[in-house]
Amino acid sequence: RPAPRSRPPGRSWRSSPSAGAARARTDRAAGTDRASGSNGDEARAVALARELTERTGGATIVTRGLGGAVAVAPDGRLMRISPPAVRGSYPVGSGDAFMAGVATAMLRGSSFDEALRLGAAAAAANSQRRGAGRLDPAKVRELLPNVSVEPILD
């Protein structure tokens, strides 16, 4: 196999300059203040989700670490995803676990709201076990009832 190409710093393999700028804003909006345990400003995350939806024409999700996530649903509803009240010691890979949970639920034909719930439960389960992506499916099922998905009213 040929050696993988190196990528420029801060750029994904298939990104445009505008995608890079949006990603930079995403990183700031979804930043975590580790000292206080707070996770970004929800209003900024909402503004970013709306901007990305406007640019892409699709649903968007902005994760906020311990602060959960916000999403713009395919029908335009603005949603707040509140994770279970558990604090794991291993957060690496939790954002990826969130997206994997969303993708799994969508492929199974679940609603967008249910996909968000499964994503948040998967992210929380990932943080409970050492090693990114080594979550326990039984833990995901245990945490699922403790995830809240609710509308954000303008």
mmCIF file of C-alpha atoms in Angstrom:
data_model
loop_
_atom_site.group_PDB
_atom_site.id
_atom_site.type_symbol
_atom_site.label_atom_id
_atom_site.label_comp_id
_atom_site.label_asym_id
_atom_site.label_seq_id
_atom_site.Cartn_x
_atom_site.Cartn_y
_atom_site.Cartn_z
ATOM 1 C CA ARG A 1 0.000 0.000 0.000
ATOM 2 C CA PRO A 2 1.249 3.507 -0.694
ATOM 3 C CA ALA A 3 2.137 5.675 2.256
ATOM 4 C CA PRO A 4 -0.697 8.007 3.299
ATOM 5 C CA ARG A 5 -0.417 11.597 2.160
ATOM 6 C CA SER A 6 0.378 14.086 4.842
ATOM 7 C CA ARG A 7 -2.324 16.658 5.383
ATOM 8 C CA PRO A 8 -1.858 20.329 6.092
ATOM 9 C CA PRO A 9 -2.279 21.275 9.764
ATOM 10 C CA GLY A 10 -5.896 21.977 10.693
ATOM 11 C CA ARG A 11 -7.329 20.593 7.449
ATOM 12 C CA SER A 12 -9.244 17.375 6.904
ATOM 13 C CA TRP A 13 -8.617 15.249 3.838
ATOM 14 C CA ARG A 14 -11.578 16.647 1.932
ATOM 15 C CA SER A 15 -12.137 20.124 3.222
ATOM 16 C CA SER A 16 -12.587 23.411 1.516
ATOM 17 C CA PRO A 17 -11.320 26.710 2.930
ATOM 18 C CA SER A 18 -14.840 27.519 4.146
ATOM 19 C CA ALA A 19 -15.103 24.116 5.844
ATOM 20 C CA GLY A 20 -11.808 24.802 7.605
ATOM 21 C CA ALA A 21 -13.101 28.148 8.856
ATOM 22 C CA ALA A 22 -16.338 26.545 10.042
ATOM 23 C CA ARG A 23 -14.328 23.808 11.791
ATOM 24 C CA ALA A 24 -12.207 26.433 13.556
ATOM 25 C CA ARG A 25 -15.379 28.130 14.801
ATOM 26 C CA THR A 26 -16.746 24.710 15.794
ATOM 27 C CA ASP A 27 -13.687 24.028 17.914
ATOM 28 C CA ARG A 28 -14.111 27.348 19.720
ATOM 29 C CA ALA A 29 -17.877 26.991 20.183
ATOM 30 C CA ALA A 30 -17.590 23.438 21.457
ATOM 31 C CA GLY A 31 -14.591 24.127 23.701
ATOM 32 C CA THR A 32 -14.528 22.818 27.225
ATOM 33 C CA ASP A 33 -13.436 24.830 30.233
ATOM 34 C CA ARG A 34 -11.829 21.941 32.094
ATOM 35 C CA ALA A 35 -11.110 23.973 35.218
ATOM 36 C CA SER A 36 -14.757 24.773 35.919
ATOM 37 C CA GLY A 37 -16.298 21.738 34.268
ATOM 38 C CA SER A 38 -18.521 23.945 32.102
ATOM 39 C CA ASN A 39 -18.772 23.298 28.394
ATOM 40 C CA GLY A 40 -18.862 26.220 26.069
ATOM 41 C CA ASP A 41 -21.669 28.652 25.747
ATOM 42 C CA GLU A 42 -24.880 27.020 24.545
ATOM 43 C CA ALA A 43 -25.924 30.157 22.673
ATOM 44 C CA ARG A 44 -22.693 30.026 20.652
ATOM 45 C CA ALA A 45 -23.200 26.322 19.922
ATOM 46 C CA VAL A 46 -26.783 27.030 18.795
ATOM 47 C CA ALA A 47 -25.590 29.836 16.520
ATOM 48 C CA LEU A 48 -22.968 27.534 15.023
ATOM 49 C CA ALA A 49 -25.473 24.708 14.489
ATOM 50 C CA ARG A 50 -27.815 27.099 12.708
ATOM 51 C CA GLU A 51 -24.976 28.465 10.560
ATOM 52 C CA LEU A 52 -23.849 24.980 9.558
ATOM 53 C CA THR A 53 -27.427 23.970 8.742
ATOM 54 C CA GLU A 54 -27.798 27.058 6.584
ATOM 55 C CA ARG A 55 -24.547 26.276 4.757
ATOM 56 C CA THR A 56 -25.173 22.561 4.271
ATOM 57 C CA GLY A 57 -28.952 22.350 4.065
ATOM 58 C CA GLY A 58 -28.896 19.342 6.405
ATOM 59 C CA ALA A 59 -29.246 18.446 10.043
ATOM 60 C CA THR A 60 -26.335 19.414 12.288
ATOM 61 C CA ILE A 61 -25.056 18.402 15.703
ATOM 62 C CA VAL A 62 -22.602 20.394 17.802
ATOM 63 C CA THR A 63 -21.231 18.391 20.729
ATOM 64 C CA ARG A 64 -20.226 20.198 23.913
ATOM 65 C CA GLY A 65 -18.436 17.599 26.037
ATOM 66 C CA LEU A 66 -19.969 17.419 29.496
ATOM 67 C CA GLY A 67 -22.469 20.059 28.387
ATOM 68 C CA GLY A 68 -24.134 17.596 26.022
ATOM 69 C CA ALA A 69 -24.951 18.784 22.527
ATOM 70 C CA VAL A 70 -27.279 20.909 20.464
ATOM 71 C CA ALA A 71 -28.745 19.887 17.145
ATOM 72 C CA VAL A 72 -30.830 21.194 14.308
ATOM 73 C CA ALA A 73 -33.120 18.341 13.287
ATOM 74 C CA PRO A 74 -33.926 17.565 9.644
ATOM 75 C CA ASP A 75 -37.298 19.288 10.139
ATOM 76 C CA GLY A 76 -35.587 22.432 11.497
ATOM 77 C CA ARG A 77 -36.337 21.901 15.196
ATOM 78 C CA LEU A 78 -33.584 23.077 17.534
ATOM 79 C CA MET A 79 -32.781 20.422 20.147
ATOM 80 C CA ARG A 80 -30.804 20.236 23.404
ATOM 81 C CA ILE A 81 -29.244 16.883 24.258
ATOM 82 C CA SER A 82 -28.454 16.477 27.959
ATOM 83 C CA PRO A 83 -26.195 13.533 28.805
ATOM 84 C CA PRO A 84 -26.601 11.222 31.781
ATOM 85 C CA ALA A 85 -25.295 12.608 35.071
ATOM 86 C CA VAL A 86 -22.217 10.377 35.058
ATOM 87 C CA ARG A 87 -18.709 11.657 34.783
ATOM 88 C CA GLY A 88 -16.282 9.226 33.235
ATOM 89 C CA SER A 89 -12.519 9.350 33.519
ATOM 90 C CA TYR A 90 -11.822 8.555 29.873
ATOM 91 C CA PRO A 91 -13.358 11.185 27.551
ATOM 92 C CA VAL A 92 -11.079 10.475 24.559
ATOM 93 C CA GLY A 93 -13.219 9.221 21.699
ATOM 94 C CA SER A 94 -16.553 10.213 23.240
ATOM 95 C CA GLY A 95 -17.390 12.577 20.365
ATOM 96 C CA ASP A 96 -16.705 9.771 17.916
ATOM 97 C CA ALA A 97 -18.837 7.412 20.026
ATOM 98 C CA PHE A 98 -21.633 10.013 19.947
ATOM 99 C CA MET A 99 -21.555 10.149 16.152
ATOM 100 C CA ALA A 100 -21.333 6.349 15.898
ATOM 101 C CA GLY A 101 -24.428 6.037 18.088
ATOM 102 C CA VAL A 102 -26.311 8.555 15.942
ATOM 103 C CA ALA A 103 -25.291 6.773 12.734
ATOM 104 C CA THR A 104 -26.229 3.348 14.126
ATOM 105 C CA ALA A 105 -29.681 4.530 15.184
ATOM 106 C CA MET A 106 -30.323 6.269 11.859
ATOM 107 C CA LEU A 107 -29.305 3.140 9.928
ATOM 108 C CA ARG A 108 -31.763 1.154 12.062
ATOM 109 C CA GLY A 109 -34.546 3.549 11.066
ATOM 110 C CA SER A 110 -34.859 5.330 14.403
ATOM 111 C CA SER A 111 -36.110 8.891 14.655
ATOM 112 C CA PHE A 112 -33.595 11.721 14.811
ATOM 113 C CA ASP A 113 -34.469 12.306 18.490
ATOM 114 C CA GLU A 114 -33.831 8.634 19.308
ATOM 115 C CA ALA A 115 -30.571 8.769 17.350
ATOM 116 C CA LEU A 116 -29.464 11.736 19.479
ATOM 117 C CA ARG A 117 -30.330 9.819 22.652
ATOM 118 C CA LEU A 118 -28.328 6.775 21.550
ATOM 119 C CA GLY A 119 -25.390 9.000 20.580
ATOM 120 C CA ALA A 120 -25.307 10.700 23.984
ATOM 121 C CA ALA A 121 -25.577 7.358 25.798
ATOM 122 C CA ALA A 122 -22.741 5.916 23.684
ATOM 123 C CA ALA A 123 -20.558 8.954 24.428
ATOM 124 C CA ALA A 124 -21.188 8.631 28.163
ATOM 125 C CA ALA A 125 -20.513 4.883 28.069
ATOM 126 C CA ASN A 126 -17.273 5.496 26.175
ATOM 127 C CA SER A 127 -16.068 7.799 28.965
ATOM 128 C CA GLN A 128 -16.596 5.040 31.540
ATOM 129 C CA ARG A 129 -14.035 2.635 30.097
ATOM 130 C CA ARG A 130 -10.337 3.051 29.347
ATOM 131 C CA GLY A 131 -9.581 3.115 25.629
ATOM 132 C CA ALA A 132 -11.363 5.118 22.956
ATOM 133 C CA GLY A 133 -14.211 3.224 21.319
ATOM 134 C CA ARG A 134 -14.166 0.370 23.816
ATOM 135 C CA LEU A 135 -17.603 1.039 25.245
ATOM 136 C CA ASP A 136 -19.794 -1.636 26.724
ATOM 137 C CA PRO A 137 -23.136 -2.011 24.853
ATOM 138 C CA ALA A 138 -24.833 -3.006 28.118
ATOM 139 C CA LYS A 139 -23.659 0.287 29.648
ATOM 140 C CA VAL A 140 -25.101 2.183 26.672
ATOM 141 C CA ARG A 141 -28.490 0.507 27.266
ATOM 142 C CA GLU A 142 -28.248 1.299 30.999
ATOM 143 C CA LEU A 143 -27.513 4.990 30.368
ATOM 144 C CA LEU A 144 -30.055 5.484 27.555
ATOM 145 C CA PRO A 145 -33.072 6.257 29.830
ATOM 146 C CA ASN A 146 -31.019 9.003 31.507
ATOM 147 C CA VAL A 147 -30.478 11.018 28.324
ATOM 148 C CA SER A 148 -32.780 13.954 27.725
ATOM 149 C CA VAL A 149 -33.595 15.369 24.281
ATOM 150 C CA GLU A 150 -35.786 18.447 24.403
ATOM 151 C CA PRO A 151 -36.625 21.370 22.155
ATOM 152 C CA ILE A 152 -34.859 24.683 22.594
ATOM 153 C CA LEU A 153 -37.486 27.374 22.356
ATOM 154 C CA ASP A 154 -36.529 30.605 20.644
#
